Coordinates of C-alpha atoms and ligand atoms in Angstrom, one line a residue:
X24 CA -8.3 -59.8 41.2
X25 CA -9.2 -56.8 43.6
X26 CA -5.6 -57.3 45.3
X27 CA -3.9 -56.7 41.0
X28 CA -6.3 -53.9 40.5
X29 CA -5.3 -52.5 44.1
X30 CA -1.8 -52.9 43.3
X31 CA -2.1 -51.3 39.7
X32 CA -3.4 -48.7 41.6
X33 CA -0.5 -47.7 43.5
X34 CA 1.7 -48.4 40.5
X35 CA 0.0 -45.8 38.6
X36 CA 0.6 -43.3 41.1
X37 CA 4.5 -43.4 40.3
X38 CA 6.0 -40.4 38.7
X39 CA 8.1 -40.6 36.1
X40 CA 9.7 -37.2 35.8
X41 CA 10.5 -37.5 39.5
X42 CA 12.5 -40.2 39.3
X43 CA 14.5 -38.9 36.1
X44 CA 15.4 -35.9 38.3
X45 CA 16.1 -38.0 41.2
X46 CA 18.7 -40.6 38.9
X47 CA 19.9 -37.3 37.7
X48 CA 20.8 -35.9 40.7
X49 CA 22.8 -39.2 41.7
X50 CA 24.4 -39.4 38.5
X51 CA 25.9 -35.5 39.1
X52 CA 27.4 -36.4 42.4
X53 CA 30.6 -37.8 41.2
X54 CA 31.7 -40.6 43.5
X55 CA 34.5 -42.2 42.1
X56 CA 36.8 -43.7 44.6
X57 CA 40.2 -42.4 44.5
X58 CA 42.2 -44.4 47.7
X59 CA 44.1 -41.8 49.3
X60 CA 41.9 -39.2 48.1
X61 CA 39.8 -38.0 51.5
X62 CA 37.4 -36.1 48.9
X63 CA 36.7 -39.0 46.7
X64 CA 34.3 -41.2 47.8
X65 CA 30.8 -42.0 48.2
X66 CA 30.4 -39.7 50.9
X67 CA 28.4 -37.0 48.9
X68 CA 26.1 -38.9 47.1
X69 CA 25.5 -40.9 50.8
X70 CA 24.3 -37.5 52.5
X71 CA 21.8 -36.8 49.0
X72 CA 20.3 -40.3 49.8
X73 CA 20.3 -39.3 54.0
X74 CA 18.4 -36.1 53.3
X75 CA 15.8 -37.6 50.7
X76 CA 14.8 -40.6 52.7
X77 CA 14.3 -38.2 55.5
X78 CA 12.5 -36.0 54.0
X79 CA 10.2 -38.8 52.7
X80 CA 9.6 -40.0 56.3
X81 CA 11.7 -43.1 56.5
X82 CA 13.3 -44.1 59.7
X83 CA 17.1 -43.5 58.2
X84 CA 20.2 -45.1 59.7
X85 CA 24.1 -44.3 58.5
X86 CA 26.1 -46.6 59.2
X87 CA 30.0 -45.8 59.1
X88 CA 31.8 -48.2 56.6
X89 CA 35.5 -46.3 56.0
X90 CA 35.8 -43.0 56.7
X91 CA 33.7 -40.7 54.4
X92 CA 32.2 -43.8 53.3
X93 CA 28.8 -44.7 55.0
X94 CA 26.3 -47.1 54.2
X95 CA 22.1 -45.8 54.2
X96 CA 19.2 -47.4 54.8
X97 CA 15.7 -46.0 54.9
X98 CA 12.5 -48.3 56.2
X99 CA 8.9 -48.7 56.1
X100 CA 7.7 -50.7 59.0
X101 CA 9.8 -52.4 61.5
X102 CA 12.8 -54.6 60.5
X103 CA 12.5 -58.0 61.8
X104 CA 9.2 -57.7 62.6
X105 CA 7.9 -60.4 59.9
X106 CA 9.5 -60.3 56.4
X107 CA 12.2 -58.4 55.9
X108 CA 12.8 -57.2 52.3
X109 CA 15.9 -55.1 51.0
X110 CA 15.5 -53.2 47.9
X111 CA 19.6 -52.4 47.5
X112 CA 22.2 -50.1 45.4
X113 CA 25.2 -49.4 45.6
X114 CA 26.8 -45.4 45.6
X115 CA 30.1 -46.3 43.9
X116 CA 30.8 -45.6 40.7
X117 CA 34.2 -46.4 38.5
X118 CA 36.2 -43.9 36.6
X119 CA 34.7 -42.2 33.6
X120 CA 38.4 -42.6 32.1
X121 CA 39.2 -39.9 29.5
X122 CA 36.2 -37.6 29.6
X123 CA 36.9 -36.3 26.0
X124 CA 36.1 -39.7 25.1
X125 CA 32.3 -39.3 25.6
X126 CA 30.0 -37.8 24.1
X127 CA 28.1 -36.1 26.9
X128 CA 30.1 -34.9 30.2
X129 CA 30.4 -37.8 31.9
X130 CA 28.7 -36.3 35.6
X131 CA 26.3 -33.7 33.5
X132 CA 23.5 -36.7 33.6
X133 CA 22.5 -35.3 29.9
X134 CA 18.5 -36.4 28.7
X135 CA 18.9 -37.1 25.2
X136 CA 17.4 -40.0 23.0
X137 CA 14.9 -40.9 25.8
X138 CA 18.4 -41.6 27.2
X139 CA 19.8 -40.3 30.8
X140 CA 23.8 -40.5 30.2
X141 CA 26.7 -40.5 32.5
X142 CA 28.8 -42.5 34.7
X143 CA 26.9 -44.7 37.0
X144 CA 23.6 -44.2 34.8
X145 CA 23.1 -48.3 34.5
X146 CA 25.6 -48.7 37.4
X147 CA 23.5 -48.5 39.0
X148 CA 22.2 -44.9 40.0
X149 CA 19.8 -45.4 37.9
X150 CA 18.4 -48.4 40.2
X151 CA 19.1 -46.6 43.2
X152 CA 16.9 -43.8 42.0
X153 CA 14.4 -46.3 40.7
X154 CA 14.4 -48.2 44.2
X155 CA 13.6 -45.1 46.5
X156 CA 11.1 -43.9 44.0
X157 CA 9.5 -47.2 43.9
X158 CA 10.2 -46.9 48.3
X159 CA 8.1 -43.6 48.3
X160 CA 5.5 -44.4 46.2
X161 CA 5.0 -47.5 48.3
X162 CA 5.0 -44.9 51.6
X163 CA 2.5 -42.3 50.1
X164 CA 0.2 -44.7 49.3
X165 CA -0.6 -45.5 53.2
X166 CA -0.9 -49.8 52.1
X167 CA -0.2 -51.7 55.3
X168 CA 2.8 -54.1 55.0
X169 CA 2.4 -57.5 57.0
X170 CA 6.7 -56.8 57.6
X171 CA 9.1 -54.0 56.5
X172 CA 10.8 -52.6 53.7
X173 CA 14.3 -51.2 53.6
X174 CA 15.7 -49.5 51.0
X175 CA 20.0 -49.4 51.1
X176 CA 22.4 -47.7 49.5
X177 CA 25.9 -49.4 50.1
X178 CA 29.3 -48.3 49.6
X179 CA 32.2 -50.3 47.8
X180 CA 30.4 -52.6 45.2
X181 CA 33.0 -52.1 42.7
X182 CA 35.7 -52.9 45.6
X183 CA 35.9 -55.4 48.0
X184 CA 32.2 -54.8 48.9
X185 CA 32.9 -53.6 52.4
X186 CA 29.9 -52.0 52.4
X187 CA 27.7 -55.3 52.0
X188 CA 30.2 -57.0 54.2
X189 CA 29.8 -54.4 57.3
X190 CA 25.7 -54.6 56.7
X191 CA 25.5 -58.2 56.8
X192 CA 27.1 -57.9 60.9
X193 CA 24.4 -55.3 61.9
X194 CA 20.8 -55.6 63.4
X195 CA 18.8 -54.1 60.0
X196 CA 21.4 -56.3 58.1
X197 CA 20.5 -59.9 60.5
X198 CA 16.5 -58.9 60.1
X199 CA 16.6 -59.2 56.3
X200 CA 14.9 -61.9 54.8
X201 CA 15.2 -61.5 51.4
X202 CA 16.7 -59.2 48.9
X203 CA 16.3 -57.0 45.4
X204 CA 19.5 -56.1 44.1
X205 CA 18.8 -53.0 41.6
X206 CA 21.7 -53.9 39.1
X207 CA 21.5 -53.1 35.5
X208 CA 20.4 -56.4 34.1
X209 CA 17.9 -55.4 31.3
X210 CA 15.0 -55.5 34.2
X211 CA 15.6 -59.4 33.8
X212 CA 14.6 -61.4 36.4
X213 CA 18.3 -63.0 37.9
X214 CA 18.2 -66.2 39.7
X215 CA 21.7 -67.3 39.3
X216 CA 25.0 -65.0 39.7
X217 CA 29.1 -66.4 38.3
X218 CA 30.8 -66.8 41.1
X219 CA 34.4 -65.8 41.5
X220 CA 37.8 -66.2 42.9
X221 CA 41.0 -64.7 42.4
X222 CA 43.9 -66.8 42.6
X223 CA 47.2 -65.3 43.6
X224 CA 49.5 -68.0 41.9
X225 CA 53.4 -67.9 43.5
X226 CA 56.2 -69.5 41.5
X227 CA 59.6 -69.7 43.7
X228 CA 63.1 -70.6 42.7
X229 CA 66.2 -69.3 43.4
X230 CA 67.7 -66.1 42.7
X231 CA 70.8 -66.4 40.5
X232 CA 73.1 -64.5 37.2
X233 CA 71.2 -64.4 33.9
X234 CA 74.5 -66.0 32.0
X235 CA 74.5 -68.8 34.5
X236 CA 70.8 -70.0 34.9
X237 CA 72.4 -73.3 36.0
X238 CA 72.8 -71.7 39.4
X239 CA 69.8 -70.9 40.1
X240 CA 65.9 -72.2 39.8
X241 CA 64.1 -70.0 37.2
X242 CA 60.4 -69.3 38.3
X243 CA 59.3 -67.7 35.1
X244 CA 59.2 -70.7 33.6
X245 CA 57.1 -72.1 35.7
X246 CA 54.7 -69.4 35.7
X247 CA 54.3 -69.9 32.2
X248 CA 53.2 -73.3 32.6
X249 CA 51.1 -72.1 34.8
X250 CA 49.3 -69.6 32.1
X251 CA 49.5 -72.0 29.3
X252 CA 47.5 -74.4 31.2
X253 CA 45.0 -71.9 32.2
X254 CA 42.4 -73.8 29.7
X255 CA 43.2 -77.2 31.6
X256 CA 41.8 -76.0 34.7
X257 CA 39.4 -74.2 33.3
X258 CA 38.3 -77.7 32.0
X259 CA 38.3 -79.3 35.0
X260 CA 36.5 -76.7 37.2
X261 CA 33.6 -76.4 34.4
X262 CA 33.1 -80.3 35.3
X263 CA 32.6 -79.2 39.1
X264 CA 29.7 -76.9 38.4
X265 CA 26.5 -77.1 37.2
X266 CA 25.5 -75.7 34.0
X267 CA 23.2 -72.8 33.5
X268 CA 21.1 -71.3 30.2
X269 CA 21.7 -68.3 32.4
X270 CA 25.2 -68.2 32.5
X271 CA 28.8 -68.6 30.8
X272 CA 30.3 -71.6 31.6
X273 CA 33.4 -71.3 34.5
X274 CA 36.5 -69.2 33.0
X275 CA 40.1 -69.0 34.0
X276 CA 41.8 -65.6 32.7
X277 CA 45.2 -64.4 33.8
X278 CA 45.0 -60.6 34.8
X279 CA 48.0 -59.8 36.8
X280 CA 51.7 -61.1 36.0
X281 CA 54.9 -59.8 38.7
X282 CA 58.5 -60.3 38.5
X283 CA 60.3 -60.2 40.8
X284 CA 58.3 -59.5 43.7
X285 CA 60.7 -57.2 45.2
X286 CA 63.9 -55.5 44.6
X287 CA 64.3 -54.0 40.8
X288 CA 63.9 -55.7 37.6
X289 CA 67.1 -56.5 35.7
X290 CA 67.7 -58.3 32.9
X291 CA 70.9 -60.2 33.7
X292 CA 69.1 -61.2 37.2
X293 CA 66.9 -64.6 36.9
X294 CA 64.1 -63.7 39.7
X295 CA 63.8 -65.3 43.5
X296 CA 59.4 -65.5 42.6
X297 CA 56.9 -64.7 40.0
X298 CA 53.8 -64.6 40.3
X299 CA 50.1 -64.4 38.2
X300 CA 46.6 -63.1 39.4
X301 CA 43.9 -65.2 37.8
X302 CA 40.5 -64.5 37.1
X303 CA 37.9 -67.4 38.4
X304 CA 34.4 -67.4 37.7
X305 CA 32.1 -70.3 38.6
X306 CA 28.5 -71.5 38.2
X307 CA 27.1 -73.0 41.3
X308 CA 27.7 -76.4 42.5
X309 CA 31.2 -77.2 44.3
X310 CA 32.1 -75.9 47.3
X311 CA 35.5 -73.9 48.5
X312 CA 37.2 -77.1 49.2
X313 CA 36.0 -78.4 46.4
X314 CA 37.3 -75.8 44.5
X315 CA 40.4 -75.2 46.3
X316 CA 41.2 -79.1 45.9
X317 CA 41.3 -78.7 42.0
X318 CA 43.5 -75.6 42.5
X319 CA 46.0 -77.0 44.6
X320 CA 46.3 -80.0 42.6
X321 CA 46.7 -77.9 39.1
X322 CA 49.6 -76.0 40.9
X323 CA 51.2 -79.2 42.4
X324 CA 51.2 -81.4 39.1
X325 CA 52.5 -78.0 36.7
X326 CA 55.2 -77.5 39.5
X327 CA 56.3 -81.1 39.7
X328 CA 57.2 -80.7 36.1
X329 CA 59.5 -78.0 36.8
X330 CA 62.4 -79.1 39.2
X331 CA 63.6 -76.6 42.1
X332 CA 60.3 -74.5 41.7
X333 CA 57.6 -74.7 44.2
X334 CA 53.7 -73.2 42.9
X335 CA 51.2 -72.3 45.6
X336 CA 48.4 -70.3 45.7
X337 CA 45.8 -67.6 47.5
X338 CA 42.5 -66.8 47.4
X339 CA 42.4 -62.8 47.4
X340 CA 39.7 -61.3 49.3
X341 CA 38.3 -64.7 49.4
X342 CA 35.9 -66.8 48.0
X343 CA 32.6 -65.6 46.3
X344 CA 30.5 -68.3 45.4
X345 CA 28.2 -68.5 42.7
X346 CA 24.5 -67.7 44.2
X347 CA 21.5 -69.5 42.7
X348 CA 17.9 -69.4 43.6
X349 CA 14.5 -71.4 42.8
X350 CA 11.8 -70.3 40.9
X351 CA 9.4 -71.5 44.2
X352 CA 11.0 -69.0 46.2
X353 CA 8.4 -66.4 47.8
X354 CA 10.4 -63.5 46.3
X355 CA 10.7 -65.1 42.8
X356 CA 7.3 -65.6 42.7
X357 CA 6.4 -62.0 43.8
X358 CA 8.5 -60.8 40.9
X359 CA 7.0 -63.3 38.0
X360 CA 3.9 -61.4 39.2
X361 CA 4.8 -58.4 39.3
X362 CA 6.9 -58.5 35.6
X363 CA 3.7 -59.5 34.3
X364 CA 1.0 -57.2 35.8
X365 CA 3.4 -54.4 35.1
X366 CA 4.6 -55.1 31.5
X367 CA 1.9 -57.1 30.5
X368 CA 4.0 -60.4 29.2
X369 CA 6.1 -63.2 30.9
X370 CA 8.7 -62.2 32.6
X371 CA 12.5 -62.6 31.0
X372 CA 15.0 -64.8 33.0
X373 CA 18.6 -63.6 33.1
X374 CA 21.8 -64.5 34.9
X375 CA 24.4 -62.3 35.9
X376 CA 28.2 -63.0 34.7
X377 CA 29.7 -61.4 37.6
X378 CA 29.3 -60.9 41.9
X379 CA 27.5 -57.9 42.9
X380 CA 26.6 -57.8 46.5
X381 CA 23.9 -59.8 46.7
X382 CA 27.0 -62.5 46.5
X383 CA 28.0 -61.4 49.6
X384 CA 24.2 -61.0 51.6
X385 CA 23.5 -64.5 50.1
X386 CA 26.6 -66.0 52.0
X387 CA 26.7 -64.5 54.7
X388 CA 22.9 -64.5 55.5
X389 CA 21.6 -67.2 53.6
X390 CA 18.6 -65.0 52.3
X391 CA 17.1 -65.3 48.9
X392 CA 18.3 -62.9 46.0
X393 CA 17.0 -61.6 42.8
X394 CA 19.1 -59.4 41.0
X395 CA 16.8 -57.0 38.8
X396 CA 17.4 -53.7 37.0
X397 CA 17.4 -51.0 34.4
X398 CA 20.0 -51.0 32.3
X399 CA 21.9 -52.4 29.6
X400 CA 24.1 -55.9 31.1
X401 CA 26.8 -54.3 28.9
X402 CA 27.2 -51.0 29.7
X403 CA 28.4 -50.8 32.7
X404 CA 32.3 -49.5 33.2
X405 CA 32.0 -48.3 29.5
X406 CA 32.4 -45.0 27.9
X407 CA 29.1 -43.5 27.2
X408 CA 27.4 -45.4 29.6
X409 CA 23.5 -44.2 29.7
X410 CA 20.1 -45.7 31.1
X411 CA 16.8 -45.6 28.9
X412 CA 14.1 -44.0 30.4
X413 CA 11.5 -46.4 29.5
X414 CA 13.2 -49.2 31.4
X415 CA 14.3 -46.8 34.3
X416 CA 10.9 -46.4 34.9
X417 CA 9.8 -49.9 34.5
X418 CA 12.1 -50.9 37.0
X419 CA 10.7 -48.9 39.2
X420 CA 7.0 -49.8 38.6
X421 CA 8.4 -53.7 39.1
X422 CA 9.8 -52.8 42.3
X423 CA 6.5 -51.5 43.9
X424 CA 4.4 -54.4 42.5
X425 CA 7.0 -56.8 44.0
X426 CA 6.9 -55.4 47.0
X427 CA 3.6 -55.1 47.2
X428 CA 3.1 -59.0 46.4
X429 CA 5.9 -60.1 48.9
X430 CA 4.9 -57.7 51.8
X431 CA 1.2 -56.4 51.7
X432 CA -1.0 -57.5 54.6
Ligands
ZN6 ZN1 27.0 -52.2 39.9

């Protein structure tokens, strides 16, 4: 009881307006990524994070992703030295599209409606601000942590998560023993992520005059077969996986379709290739080879109906698994506790539909994940996109009673 009172304690000494200003600054640092483009990237909203951590008294590392595009990460304690828990954003954001479209400036982090809005107000600013609130207010406190706290700020979520990727092959990175990840997921508590895979599906024939298609092997055609059976296989990898109240059943969407893969389009010319990107998202359960089994043998039956055409496939960027974790798990259980002592009821379960790069820490360290944050699951990548204040600031409260279960001596 002392140790909930104690903790209360520290939760109360939060400040709300702070961390409004704080998401506010983030959201006014534009850092969409434009390849190509030297001054568009996180680089700017990287060097705010630098200077406030700093500033704060964390020990601060940088840690050089892609040029202009470094990953930070502030810490309490020493890393390694007992448990090891990540509290993690990313600094990416994607386009704001047409800006005349919204109703407040995309990058002028507007307060309206108890309302911050902009791009990369849920996505996830917002629970980057929340995490080094929740960081500091942990820090000014003076509690003494039985292991260390790291708060990171990653580049390249909404890419190929090379940020996530590079921190997973570093020292702070191998310490970690468990992870937050701030994503806007109505402050739900996530056990379970979709997993996903994107299939680069490659029809080839042979090359040959529209007017004679007897010369040649048409690999359109094929491709088609391929997208028209799209629910098949959909069907068959749904009875891989495990189901989930959490989570939307395994899809299959086409995304991408290419022909021909080189040289000009023409419309007398019948193509050498074709070729179709498709979505894959899983639930947990079967493995890559398990996966890429059921692939090879959907491409392999839909080409044998299709004479002179070969189908085979790649994973792009490949595979992300879906993640799942139990309810027994130390971290889990911090959070139940922490839901409740901050909000008052149980907490809400949730699951998230897509990766984030928690995927990518789970696999390649094996640590436990719980992805937890403010904002709307739906919002993200829209028009409009905002964070409420009220659960802005609840996430933040949920981080330092978390961290205060998982880590206090
Ligand atoms: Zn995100």
């Amino acid at each position: 009881m002392r140790a909930a009172r104690h903790r209360r304690e520290v939760v109360a000494h939060l400040v709300s307006s702070e961390l409004v200003e704080l998401a506010r600054d983030l959201i006014r640092i534009p850092s969409v990524i434009r390849p190509g483009d030297p001054g568009a990237t996180e680089a700017g909203v990287a060097d705010y994070v630098e200077r406030w951590l700093t500033k704060e008294g964390f020990d601060v590392e940088v840690q050089p992703v892609a040029p202009g595009r470094p990953n930070v990460l502030g810490w309490l304690g020493r890393p390694g030295n007992g448990p090891t828990l990540l509290l993690e954003g990313h600094t990416d954001v994607v386009t704001e599209g047409d800006p005349a479209t919204w109703s407040h400036p995309p990058f002028a982090a507007d307060v309206a409606d108890g309302r911050i809005w902009g791009r990369g107000a849920a996505d996830m600013k917002g629970g980057l601000a929340a995490a080094m609130i929740a960081a500091a207010t942990i820090k000014r406190s003076g509690v003494t942590l039985s292991g260390a706290l790291v708060v990171g700020a990653l580049v390249d979520e909404e890419g190929d998560m090379i940020g996530a990727r590079h921190l997973c092959t570093t020292s702070i990175g191998r310490a970690l023993t468990a992870a937050v990840i701030c994503e806007p997921e109505d402050n739900e508590l996530c056990l379970e992520q979709r997993g996903v895979v994107w299939a680069r599906v490659t029809a080839r024939g042979r090359m040959a005059h529209g007017a004679m298609p007897e010369a040649g092997a048409n690999p359109i055609g094929a491709l088609a077969a391929v997208l028209a059976g799209a629910p098949q296989l959909e069907r068959r990898l749904r009875a891989l996986c495990r189901r989930s109240p959490h989570l939307r059943p395994p899809t299959v969407t086409p995304t991408i379709v290419r022909a021909p893969l080189s040289g000009v389009a023409q419309a007398n010319v019948i193509p050498a290739a074709a070729e179709a990107l498709l979505d894959i998202r899983l639930t947990a359960g079967p493995d890559e080879a398990a996966i890429a089994a059921e692939i090879d043998r959907y491409c392999r039956e839909t080409a044998a109906r299709t004479p002179g055409v070969t189908i085979d496939w790649q994973p792009v960027n490949g595979y992300r698994l879906a993640t799942r974790v139990e309810r027994s798990e130390p971290l889990v259980k911090a959070m139940v506790s922490a839901v409740r002592e901050v909000t008052g009821r149980a907490p809400r379960f949730g699951g998230v539909p897509g990766s984030t790069d928690g995927t990518i820490l789970r696999a390649s360290l094996g640590i436990p994940i719980v992805t937890c944050g403010p904002g709307e699951r739906l919002i993200p990548h829209q028009v409009d996109e905002f964070v409420a204040i009220d659960q802005l600031v609840e996430a933040a409260k949920i981080y330092v009673a978390s961290v205060l279960n998982f880590l206090e001596a």
